[in-house]
PDB file of C-alpha atoms in Angstrom:
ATOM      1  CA  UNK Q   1       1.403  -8.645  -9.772  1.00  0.00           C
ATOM      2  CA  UNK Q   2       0.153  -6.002 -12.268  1.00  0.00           C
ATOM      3  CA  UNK Q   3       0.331  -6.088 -15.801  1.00  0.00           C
ATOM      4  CA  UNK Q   4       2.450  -3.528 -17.080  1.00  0.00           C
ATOM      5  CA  UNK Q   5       0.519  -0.143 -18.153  1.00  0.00           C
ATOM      6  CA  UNK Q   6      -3.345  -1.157 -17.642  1.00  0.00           C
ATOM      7  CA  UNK Q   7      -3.239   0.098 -13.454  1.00  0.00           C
ATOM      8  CA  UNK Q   8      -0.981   3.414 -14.184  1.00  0.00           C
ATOM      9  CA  UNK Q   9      -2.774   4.700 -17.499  1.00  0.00           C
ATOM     10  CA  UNK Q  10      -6.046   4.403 -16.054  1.00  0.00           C
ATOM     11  CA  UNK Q  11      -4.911   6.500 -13.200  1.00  0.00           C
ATOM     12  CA  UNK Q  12      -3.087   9.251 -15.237  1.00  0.00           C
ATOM     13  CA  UNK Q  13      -7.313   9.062 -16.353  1.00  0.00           C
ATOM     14  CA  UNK Q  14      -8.759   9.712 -13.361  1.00  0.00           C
ATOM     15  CA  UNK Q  15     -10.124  13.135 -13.479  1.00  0.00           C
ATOM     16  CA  UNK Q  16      -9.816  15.982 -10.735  1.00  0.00           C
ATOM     17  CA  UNK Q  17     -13.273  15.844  -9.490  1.00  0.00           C
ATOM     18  CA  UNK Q  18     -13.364  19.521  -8.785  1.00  0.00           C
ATOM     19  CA  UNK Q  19     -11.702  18.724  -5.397  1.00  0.00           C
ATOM     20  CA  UNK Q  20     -10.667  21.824  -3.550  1.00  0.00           C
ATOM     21  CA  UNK Q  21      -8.067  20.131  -0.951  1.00  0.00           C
ATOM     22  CA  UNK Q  22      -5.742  16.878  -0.850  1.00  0.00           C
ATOM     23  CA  UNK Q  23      -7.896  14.279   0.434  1.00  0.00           C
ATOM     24  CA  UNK Q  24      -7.555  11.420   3.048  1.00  0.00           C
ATOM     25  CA  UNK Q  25      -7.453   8.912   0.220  1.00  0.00           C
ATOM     26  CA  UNK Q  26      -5.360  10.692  -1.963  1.00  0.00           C
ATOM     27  CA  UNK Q  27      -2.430  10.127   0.284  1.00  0.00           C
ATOM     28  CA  UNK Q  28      -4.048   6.324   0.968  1.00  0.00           C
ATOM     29  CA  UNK Q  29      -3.009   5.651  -2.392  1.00  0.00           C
ATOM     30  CA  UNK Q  30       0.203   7.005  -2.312  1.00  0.00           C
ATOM     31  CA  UNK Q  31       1.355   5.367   0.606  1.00  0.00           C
ATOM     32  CA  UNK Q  32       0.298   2.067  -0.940  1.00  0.00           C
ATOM     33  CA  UNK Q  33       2.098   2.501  -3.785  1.00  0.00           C
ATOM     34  CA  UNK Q  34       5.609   3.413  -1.737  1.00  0.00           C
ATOM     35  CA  UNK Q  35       4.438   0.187   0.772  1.00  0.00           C
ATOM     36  CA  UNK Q  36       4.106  -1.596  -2.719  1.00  0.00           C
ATOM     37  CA  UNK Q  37       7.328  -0.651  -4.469  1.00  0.00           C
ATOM     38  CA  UNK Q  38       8.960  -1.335  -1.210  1.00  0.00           C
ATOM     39  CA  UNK Q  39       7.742  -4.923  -1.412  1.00  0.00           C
ATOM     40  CA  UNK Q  40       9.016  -5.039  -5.198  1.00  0.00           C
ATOM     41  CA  UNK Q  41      12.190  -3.849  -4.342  1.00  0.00           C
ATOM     42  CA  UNK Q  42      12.711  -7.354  -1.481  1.00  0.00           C
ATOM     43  CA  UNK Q  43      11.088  -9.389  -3.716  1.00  0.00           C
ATOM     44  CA  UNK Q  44      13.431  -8.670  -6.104  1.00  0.00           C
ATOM     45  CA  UNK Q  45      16.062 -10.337  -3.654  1.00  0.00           C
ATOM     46  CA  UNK Q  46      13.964 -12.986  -2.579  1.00  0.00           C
ATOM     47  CA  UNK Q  47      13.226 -14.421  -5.999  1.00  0.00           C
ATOM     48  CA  UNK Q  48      17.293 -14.545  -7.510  1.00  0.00           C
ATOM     49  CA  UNK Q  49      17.169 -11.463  -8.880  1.00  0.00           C
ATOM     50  CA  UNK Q  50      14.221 -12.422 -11.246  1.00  0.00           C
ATOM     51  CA  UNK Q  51      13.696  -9.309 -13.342  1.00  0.00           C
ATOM     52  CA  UNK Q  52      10.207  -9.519 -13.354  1.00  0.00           C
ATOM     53  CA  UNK Q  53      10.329  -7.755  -9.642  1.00  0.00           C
ATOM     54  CA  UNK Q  54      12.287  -4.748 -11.175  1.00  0.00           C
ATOM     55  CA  UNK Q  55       9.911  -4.236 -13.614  1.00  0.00           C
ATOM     56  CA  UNK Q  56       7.185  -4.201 -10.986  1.00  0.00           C
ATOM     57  CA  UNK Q  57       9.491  -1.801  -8.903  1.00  0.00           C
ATOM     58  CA  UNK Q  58       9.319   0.233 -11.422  1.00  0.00           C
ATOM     59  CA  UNK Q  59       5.938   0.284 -12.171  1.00  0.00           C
ATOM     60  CA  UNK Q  60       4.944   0.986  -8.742  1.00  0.00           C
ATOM     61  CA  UNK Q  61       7.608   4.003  -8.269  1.00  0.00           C
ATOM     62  CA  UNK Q  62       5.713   5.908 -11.706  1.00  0.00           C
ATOM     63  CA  UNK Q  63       2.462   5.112  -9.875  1.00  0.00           C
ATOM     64  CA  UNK Q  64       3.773   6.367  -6.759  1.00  0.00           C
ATOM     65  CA  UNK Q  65       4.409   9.615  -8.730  1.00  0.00           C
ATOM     66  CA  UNK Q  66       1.042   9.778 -10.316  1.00  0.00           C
ATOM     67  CA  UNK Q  67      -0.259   9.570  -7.195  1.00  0.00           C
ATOM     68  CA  UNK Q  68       1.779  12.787  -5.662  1.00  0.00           C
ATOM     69  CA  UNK Q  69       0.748  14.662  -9.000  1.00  0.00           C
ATOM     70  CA  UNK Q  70      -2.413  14.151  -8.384  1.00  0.00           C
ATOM     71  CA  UNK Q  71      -2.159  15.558  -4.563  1.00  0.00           C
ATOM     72  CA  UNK Q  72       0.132  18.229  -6.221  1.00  0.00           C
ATOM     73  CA  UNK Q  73      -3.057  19.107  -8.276  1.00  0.00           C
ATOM     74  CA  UNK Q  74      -5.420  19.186  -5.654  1.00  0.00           C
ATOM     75  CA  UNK Q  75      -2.940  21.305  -2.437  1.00  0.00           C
ATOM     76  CA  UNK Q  76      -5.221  24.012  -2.023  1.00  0.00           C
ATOM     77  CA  UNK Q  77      -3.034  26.263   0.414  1.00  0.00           C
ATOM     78  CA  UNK Q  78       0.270  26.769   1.301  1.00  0.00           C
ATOM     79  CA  UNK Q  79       0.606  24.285   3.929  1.00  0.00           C
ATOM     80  CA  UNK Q  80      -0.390  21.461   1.119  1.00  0.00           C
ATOM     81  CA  UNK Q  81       1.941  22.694  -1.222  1.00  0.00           C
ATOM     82  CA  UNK Q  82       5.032  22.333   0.970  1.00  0.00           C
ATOM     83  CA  UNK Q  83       3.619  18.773   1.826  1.00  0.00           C
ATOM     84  CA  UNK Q  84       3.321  18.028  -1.573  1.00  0.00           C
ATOM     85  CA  UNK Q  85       6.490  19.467  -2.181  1.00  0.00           C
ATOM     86  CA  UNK Q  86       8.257  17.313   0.554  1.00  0.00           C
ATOM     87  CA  UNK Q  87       6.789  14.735  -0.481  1.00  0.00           C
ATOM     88  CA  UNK Q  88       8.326  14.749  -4.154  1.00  0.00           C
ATOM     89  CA  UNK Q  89      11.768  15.295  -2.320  1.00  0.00           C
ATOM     90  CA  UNK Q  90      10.918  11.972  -0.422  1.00  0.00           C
ATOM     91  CA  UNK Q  91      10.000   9.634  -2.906  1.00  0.00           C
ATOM     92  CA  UNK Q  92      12.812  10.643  -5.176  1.00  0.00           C
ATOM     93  CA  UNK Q  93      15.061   9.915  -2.296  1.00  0.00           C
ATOM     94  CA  UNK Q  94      13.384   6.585  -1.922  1.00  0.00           C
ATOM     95  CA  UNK Q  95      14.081   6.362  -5.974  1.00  0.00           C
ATOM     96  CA  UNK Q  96      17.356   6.667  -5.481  1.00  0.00           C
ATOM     97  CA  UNK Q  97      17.413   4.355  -2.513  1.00  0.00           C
ATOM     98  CA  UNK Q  98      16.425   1.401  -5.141  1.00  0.00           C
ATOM     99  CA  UNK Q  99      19.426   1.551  -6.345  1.00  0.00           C
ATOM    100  CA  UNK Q 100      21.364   0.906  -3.303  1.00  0.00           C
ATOM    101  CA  UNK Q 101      20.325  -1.134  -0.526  1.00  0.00           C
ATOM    102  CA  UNK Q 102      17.455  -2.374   1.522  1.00  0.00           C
ATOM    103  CA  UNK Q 103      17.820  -0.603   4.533  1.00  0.00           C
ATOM    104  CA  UNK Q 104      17.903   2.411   3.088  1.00  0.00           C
ATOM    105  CA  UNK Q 105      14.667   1.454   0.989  1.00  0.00           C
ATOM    106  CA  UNK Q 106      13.119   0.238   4.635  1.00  0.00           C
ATOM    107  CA  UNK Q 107      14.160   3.859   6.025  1.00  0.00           C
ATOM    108  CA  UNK Q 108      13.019   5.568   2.745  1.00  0.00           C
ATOM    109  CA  UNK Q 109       9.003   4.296   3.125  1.00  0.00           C
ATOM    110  CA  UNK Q 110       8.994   4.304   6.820  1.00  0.00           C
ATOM    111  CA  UNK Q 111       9.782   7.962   6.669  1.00  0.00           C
ATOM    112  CA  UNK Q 112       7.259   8.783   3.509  1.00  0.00           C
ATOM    113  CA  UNK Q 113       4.784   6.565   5.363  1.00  0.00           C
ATOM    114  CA  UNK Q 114       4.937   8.498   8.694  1.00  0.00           C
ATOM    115  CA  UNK Q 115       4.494  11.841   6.978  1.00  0.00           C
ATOM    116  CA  UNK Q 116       1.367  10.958   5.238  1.00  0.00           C
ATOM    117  CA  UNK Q 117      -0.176   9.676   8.435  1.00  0.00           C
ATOM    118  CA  UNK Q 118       0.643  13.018  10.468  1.00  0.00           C
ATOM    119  CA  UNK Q 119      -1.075  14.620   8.062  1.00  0.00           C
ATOM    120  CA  UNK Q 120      -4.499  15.906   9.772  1.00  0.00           C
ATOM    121  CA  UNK Q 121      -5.633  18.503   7.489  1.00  0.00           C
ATOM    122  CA  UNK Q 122      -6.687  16.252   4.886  1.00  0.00           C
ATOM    123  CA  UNK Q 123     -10.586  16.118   3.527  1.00  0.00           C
ATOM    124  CA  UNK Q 124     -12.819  12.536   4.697  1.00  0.00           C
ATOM    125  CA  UNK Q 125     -14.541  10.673   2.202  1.00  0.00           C
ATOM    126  CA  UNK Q 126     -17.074   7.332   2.948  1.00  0.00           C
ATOM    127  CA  UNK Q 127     -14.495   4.917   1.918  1.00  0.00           C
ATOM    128  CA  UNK Q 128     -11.578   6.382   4.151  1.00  0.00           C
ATOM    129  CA  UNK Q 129     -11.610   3.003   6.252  1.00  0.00           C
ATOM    130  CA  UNK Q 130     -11.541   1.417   3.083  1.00  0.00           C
ATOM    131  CA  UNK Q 131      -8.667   2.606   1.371  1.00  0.00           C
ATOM    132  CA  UNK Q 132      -6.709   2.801   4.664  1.00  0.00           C
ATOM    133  CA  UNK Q 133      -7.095  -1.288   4.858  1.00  0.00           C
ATOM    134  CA  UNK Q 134      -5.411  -1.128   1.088  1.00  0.00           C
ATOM    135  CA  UNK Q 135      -2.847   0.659   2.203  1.00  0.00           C
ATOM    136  CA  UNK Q 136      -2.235  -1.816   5.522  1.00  0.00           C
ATOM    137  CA  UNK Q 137      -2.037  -4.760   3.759  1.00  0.00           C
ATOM    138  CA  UNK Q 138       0.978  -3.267   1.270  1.00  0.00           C
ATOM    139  CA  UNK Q 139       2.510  -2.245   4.783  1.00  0.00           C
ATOM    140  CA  UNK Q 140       2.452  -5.724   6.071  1.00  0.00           C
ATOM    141  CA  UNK Q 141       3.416  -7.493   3.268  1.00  0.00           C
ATOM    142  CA  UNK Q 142       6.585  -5.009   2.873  1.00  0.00           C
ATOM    143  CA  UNK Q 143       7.639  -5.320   6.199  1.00  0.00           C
ATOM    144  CA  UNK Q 144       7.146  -9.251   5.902  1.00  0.00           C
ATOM    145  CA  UNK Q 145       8.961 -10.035   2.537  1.00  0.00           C
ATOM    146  CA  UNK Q 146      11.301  -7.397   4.117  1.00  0.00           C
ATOM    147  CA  UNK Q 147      12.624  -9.533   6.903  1.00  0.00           C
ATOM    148  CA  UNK Q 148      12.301 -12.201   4.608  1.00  0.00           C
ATOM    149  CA  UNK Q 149      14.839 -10.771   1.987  1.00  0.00           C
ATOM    150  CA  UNK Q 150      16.850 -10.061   5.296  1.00  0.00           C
ATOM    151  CA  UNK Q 151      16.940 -13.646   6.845  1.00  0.00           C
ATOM    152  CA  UNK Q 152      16.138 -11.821  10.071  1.00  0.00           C
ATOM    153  CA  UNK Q 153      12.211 -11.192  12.219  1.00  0.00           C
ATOM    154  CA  UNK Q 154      14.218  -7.457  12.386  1.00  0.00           C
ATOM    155  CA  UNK Q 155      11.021  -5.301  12.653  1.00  0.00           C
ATOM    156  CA  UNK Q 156      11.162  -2.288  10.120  1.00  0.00           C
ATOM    157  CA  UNK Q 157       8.129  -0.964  10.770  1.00  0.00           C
ATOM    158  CA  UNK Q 158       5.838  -2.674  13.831  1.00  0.00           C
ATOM    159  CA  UNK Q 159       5.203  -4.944  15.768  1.00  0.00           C
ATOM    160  CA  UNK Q 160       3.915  -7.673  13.532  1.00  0.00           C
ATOM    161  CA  UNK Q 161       1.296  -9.471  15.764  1.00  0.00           C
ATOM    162  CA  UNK Q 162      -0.547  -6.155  16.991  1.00  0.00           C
ATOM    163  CA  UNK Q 163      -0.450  -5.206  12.804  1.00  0.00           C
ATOM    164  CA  UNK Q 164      -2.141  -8.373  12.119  1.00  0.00           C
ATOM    165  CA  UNK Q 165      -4.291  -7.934  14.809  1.00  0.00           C
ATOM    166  CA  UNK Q 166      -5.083  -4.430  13.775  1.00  0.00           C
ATOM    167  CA  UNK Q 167      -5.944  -5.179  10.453  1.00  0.00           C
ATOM    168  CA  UNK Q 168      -8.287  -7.898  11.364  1.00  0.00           C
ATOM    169  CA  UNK Q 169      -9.791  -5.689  13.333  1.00  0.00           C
ATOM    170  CA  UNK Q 170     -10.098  -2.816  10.640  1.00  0.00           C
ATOM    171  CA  UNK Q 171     -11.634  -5.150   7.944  1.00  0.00           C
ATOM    172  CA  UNK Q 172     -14.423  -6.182  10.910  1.00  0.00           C
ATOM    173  CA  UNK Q 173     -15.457  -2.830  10.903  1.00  0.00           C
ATOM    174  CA  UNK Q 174     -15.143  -1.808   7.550  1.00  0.00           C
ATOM    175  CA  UNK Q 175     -17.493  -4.658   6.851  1.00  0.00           C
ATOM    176  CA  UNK Q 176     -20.135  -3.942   9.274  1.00  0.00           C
ATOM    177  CA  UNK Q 177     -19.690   0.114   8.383  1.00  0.00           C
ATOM    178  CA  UNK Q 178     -20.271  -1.118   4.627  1.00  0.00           C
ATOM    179  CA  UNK Q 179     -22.783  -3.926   5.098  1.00  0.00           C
ATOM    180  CA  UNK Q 180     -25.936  -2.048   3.275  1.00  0.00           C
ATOM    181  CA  UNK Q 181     -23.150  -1.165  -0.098  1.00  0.00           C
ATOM    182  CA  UNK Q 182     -23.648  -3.932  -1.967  1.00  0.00           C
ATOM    183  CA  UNK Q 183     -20.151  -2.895  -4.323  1.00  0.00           C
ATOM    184  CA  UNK Q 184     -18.395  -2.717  -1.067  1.00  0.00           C
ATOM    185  CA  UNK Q 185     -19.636  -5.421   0.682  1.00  0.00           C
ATOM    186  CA  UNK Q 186     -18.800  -8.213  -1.946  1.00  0.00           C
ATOM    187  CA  UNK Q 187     -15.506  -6.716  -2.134  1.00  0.00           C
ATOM    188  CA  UNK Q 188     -14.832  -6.782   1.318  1.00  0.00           C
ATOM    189  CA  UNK Q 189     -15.990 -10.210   1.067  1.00  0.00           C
ATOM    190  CA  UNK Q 190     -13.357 -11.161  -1.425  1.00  0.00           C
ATOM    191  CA  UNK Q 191     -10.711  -9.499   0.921  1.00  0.00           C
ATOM    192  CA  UNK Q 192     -11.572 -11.748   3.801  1.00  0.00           C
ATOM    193  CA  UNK Q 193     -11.163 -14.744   1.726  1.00  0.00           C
ATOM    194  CA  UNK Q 194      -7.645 -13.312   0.819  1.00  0.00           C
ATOM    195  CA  UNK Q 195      -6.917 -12.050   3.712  1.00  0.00           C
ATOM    196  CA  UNK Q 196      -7.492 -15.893   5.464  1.00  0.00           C
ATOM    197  CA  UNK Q 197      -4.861 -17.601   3.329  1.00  0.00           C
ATOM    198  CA  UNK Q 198      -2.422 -15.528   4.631  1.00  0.00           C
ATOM    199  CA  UNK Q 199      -3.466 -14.012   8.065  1.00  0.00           C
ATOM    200  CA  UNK Q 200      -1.254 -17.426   9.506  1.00  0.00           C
ATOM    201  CA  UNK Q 201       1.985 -17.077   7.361  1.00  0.00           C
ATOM    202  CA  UNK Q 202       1.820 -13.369   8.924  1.00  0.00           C
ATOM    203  CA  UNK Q 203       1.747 -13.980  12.419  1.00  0.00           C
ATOM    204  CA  UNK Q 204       3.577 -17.032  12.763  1.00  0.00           C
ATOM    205  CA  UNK Q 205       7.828 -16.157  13.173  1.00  0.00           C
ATOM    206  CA  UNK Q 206       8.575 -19.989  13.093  1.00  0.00           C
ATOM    207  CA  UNK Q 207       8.111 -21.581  10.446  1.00  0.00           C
ATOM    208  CA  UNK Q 208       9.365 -21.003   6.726  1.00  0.00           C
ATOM    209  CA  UNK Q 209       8.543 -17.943   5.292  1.00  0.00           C
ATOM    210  CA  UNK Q 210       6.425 -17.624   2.139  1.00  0.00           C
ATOM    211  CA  UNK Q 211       7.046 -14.553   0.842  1.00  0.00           C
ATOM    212  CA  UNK Q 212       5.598 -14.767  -2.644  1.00  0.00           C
ATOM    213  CA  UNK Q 213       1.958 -16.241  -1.284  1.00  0.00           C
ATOM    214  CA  UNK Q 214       2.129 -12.873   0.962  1.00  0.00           C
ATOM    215  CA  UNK Q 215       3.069 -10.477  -2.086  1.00  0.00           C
ATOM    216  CA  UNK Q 216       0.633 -12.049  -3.987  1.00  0.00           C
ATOM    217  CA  UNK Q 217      -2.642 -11.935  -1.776  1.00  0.00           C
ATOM    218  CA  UNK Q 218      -1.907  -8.404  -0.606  1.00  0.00           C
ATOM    219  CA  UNK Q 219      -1.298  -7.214  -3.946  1.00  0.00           C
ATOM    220  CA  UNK Q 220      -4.644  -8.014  -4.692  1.00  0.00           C
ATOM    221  CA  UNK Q 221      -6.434  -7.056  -2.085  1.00  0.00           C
ATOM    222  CA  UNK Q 222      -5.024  -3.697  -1.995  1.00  0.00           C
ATOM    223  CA  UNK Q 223      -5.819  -4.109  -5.819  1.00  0.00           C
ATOM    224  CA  UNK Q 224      -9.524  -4.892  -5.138  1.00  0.00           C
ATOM    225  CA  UNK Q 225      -9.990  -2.251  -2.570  1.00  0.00           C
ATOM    226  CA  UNK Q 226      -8.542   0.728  -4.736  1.00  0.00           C
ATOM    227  CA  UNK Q 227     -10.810  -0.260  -7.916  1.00  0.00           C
ATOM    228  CA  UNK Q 228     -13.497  -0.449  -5.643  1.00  0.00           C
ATOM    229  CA  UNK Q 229     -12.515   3.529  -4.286  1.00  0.00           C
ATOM    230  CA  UNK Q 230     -12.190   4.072  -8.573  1.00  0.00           C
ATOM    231  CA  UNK Q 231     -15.338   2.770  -9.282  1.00  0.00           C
ATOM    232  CA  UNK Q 232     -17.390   4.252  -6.282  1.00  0.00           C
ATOM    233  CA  UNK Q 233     -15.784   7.927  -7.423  1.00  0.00           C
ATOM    234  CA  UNK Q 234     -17.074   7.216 -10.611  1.00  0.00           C
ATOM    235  CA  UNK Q 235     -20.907   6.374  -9.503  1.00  0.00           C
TER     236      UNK Q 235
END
């Protein structure tokens, strides 16, 4: 889990880059941090209400809205300031939704989620593949300590196996598309490791869940890939 103000003050930091349009990895990172504070918010239930998950919650809804401001800053036309502006409407419903209950914080991200990915109009970058696996691995682990927090395999958002599947099948080609990067390539590296200790506790629906060894890995991961996207926009 993050450490309280380190993550979010270095991206109030991050400057504009002269960008002329929202980009692809703009609304990456946003959807990772809704993903993220959805997985805070089951945690939270998981782990006897230990307040240490509503501080993260809370942490991850104020990156969430640095994130939008910084799509706010870039929406270039109309049509990206009414998605910007829908957006804000959305995540301060999901806001709200934290303080009631988890189906209604399920619904909340599902729906912000599913508007970021219709989006078409949205400018590529090199790491696009990358930041789309950080922004995966928050989805799985939400959905997982979801149904976890629920007692129930209820599927929120998926079909877990083809997810799994998916994302193995991302991170393949994200290596082999990166192989020659030698910033990107060890950090891929690290996310495979990561990604094997828990690759089994997501597709198996058996056995005991582990909620926290889930939350943890794919905090980090995601973690790993968006300093990576941070650092490479800083090059």
């Amino acid at each position: 889990m993050r450490t309280a103000g380190g993550a979010l003050v270095a991206l109030l930091m991050l400057p504009a880059l002269g960008q002329a349009a929202v980009s692809r990895a703009q609304l990456d990172h946003l959807e990772q941090e809704v993903w993220r504070a959805r997985a805070d918010f089951h945690m939270y239930t998981v782990m006897d209400a230990d307040p240490q998950y509503q501080t993260a919650l809370s942490h991850s809804l104020a990156a969430a809205e640095a994130r939008l401001a910084l799509i706010k800053e870039a929406a270039a036309d109309d049509d990206q300031q009414r998605l910007a502006a829908e957006l804000a409407q959305r995540l301060d419903e999901l806001r709200q939704a934290t303080g009631a209950d988890g189906a209604a914080v399920d619904r909340g991200s599902v729906a912000i989620a599913a508007r970021l990915d219709a989006v078409s109009s949205a400018e590529a970058a090199a790491l696009d593949d990358v930041q789309a696996l950080a922004s995966d691995i928050q989805r799985l682990a939400g959905d997982y300590v979801a149904r976890a927090a629920a007692g129930t395999r209820t599927r929120t958002s998926g079909d877990p196996q083809a997810s799994v599947k998916a994302f193995q099948s991302a991170l393949a080609r994200a290596r082999q598309a990166h192989h020659g990067d030698p910033a990107v390539r060890a950090a891929l590296e690290q996310v495979a490791l990561k990604w094997k200790f828990i690759r089994g506790s997501l597709l198996d629906e058996q056995t005991q869940p582990v909620p926290f060894l889930v939350y943890r890995y794919a905090g980090q991961i995601s973690d790993t890939l968006t300093n990576l996207d941070t650092a490479t926009a800083a090059r």
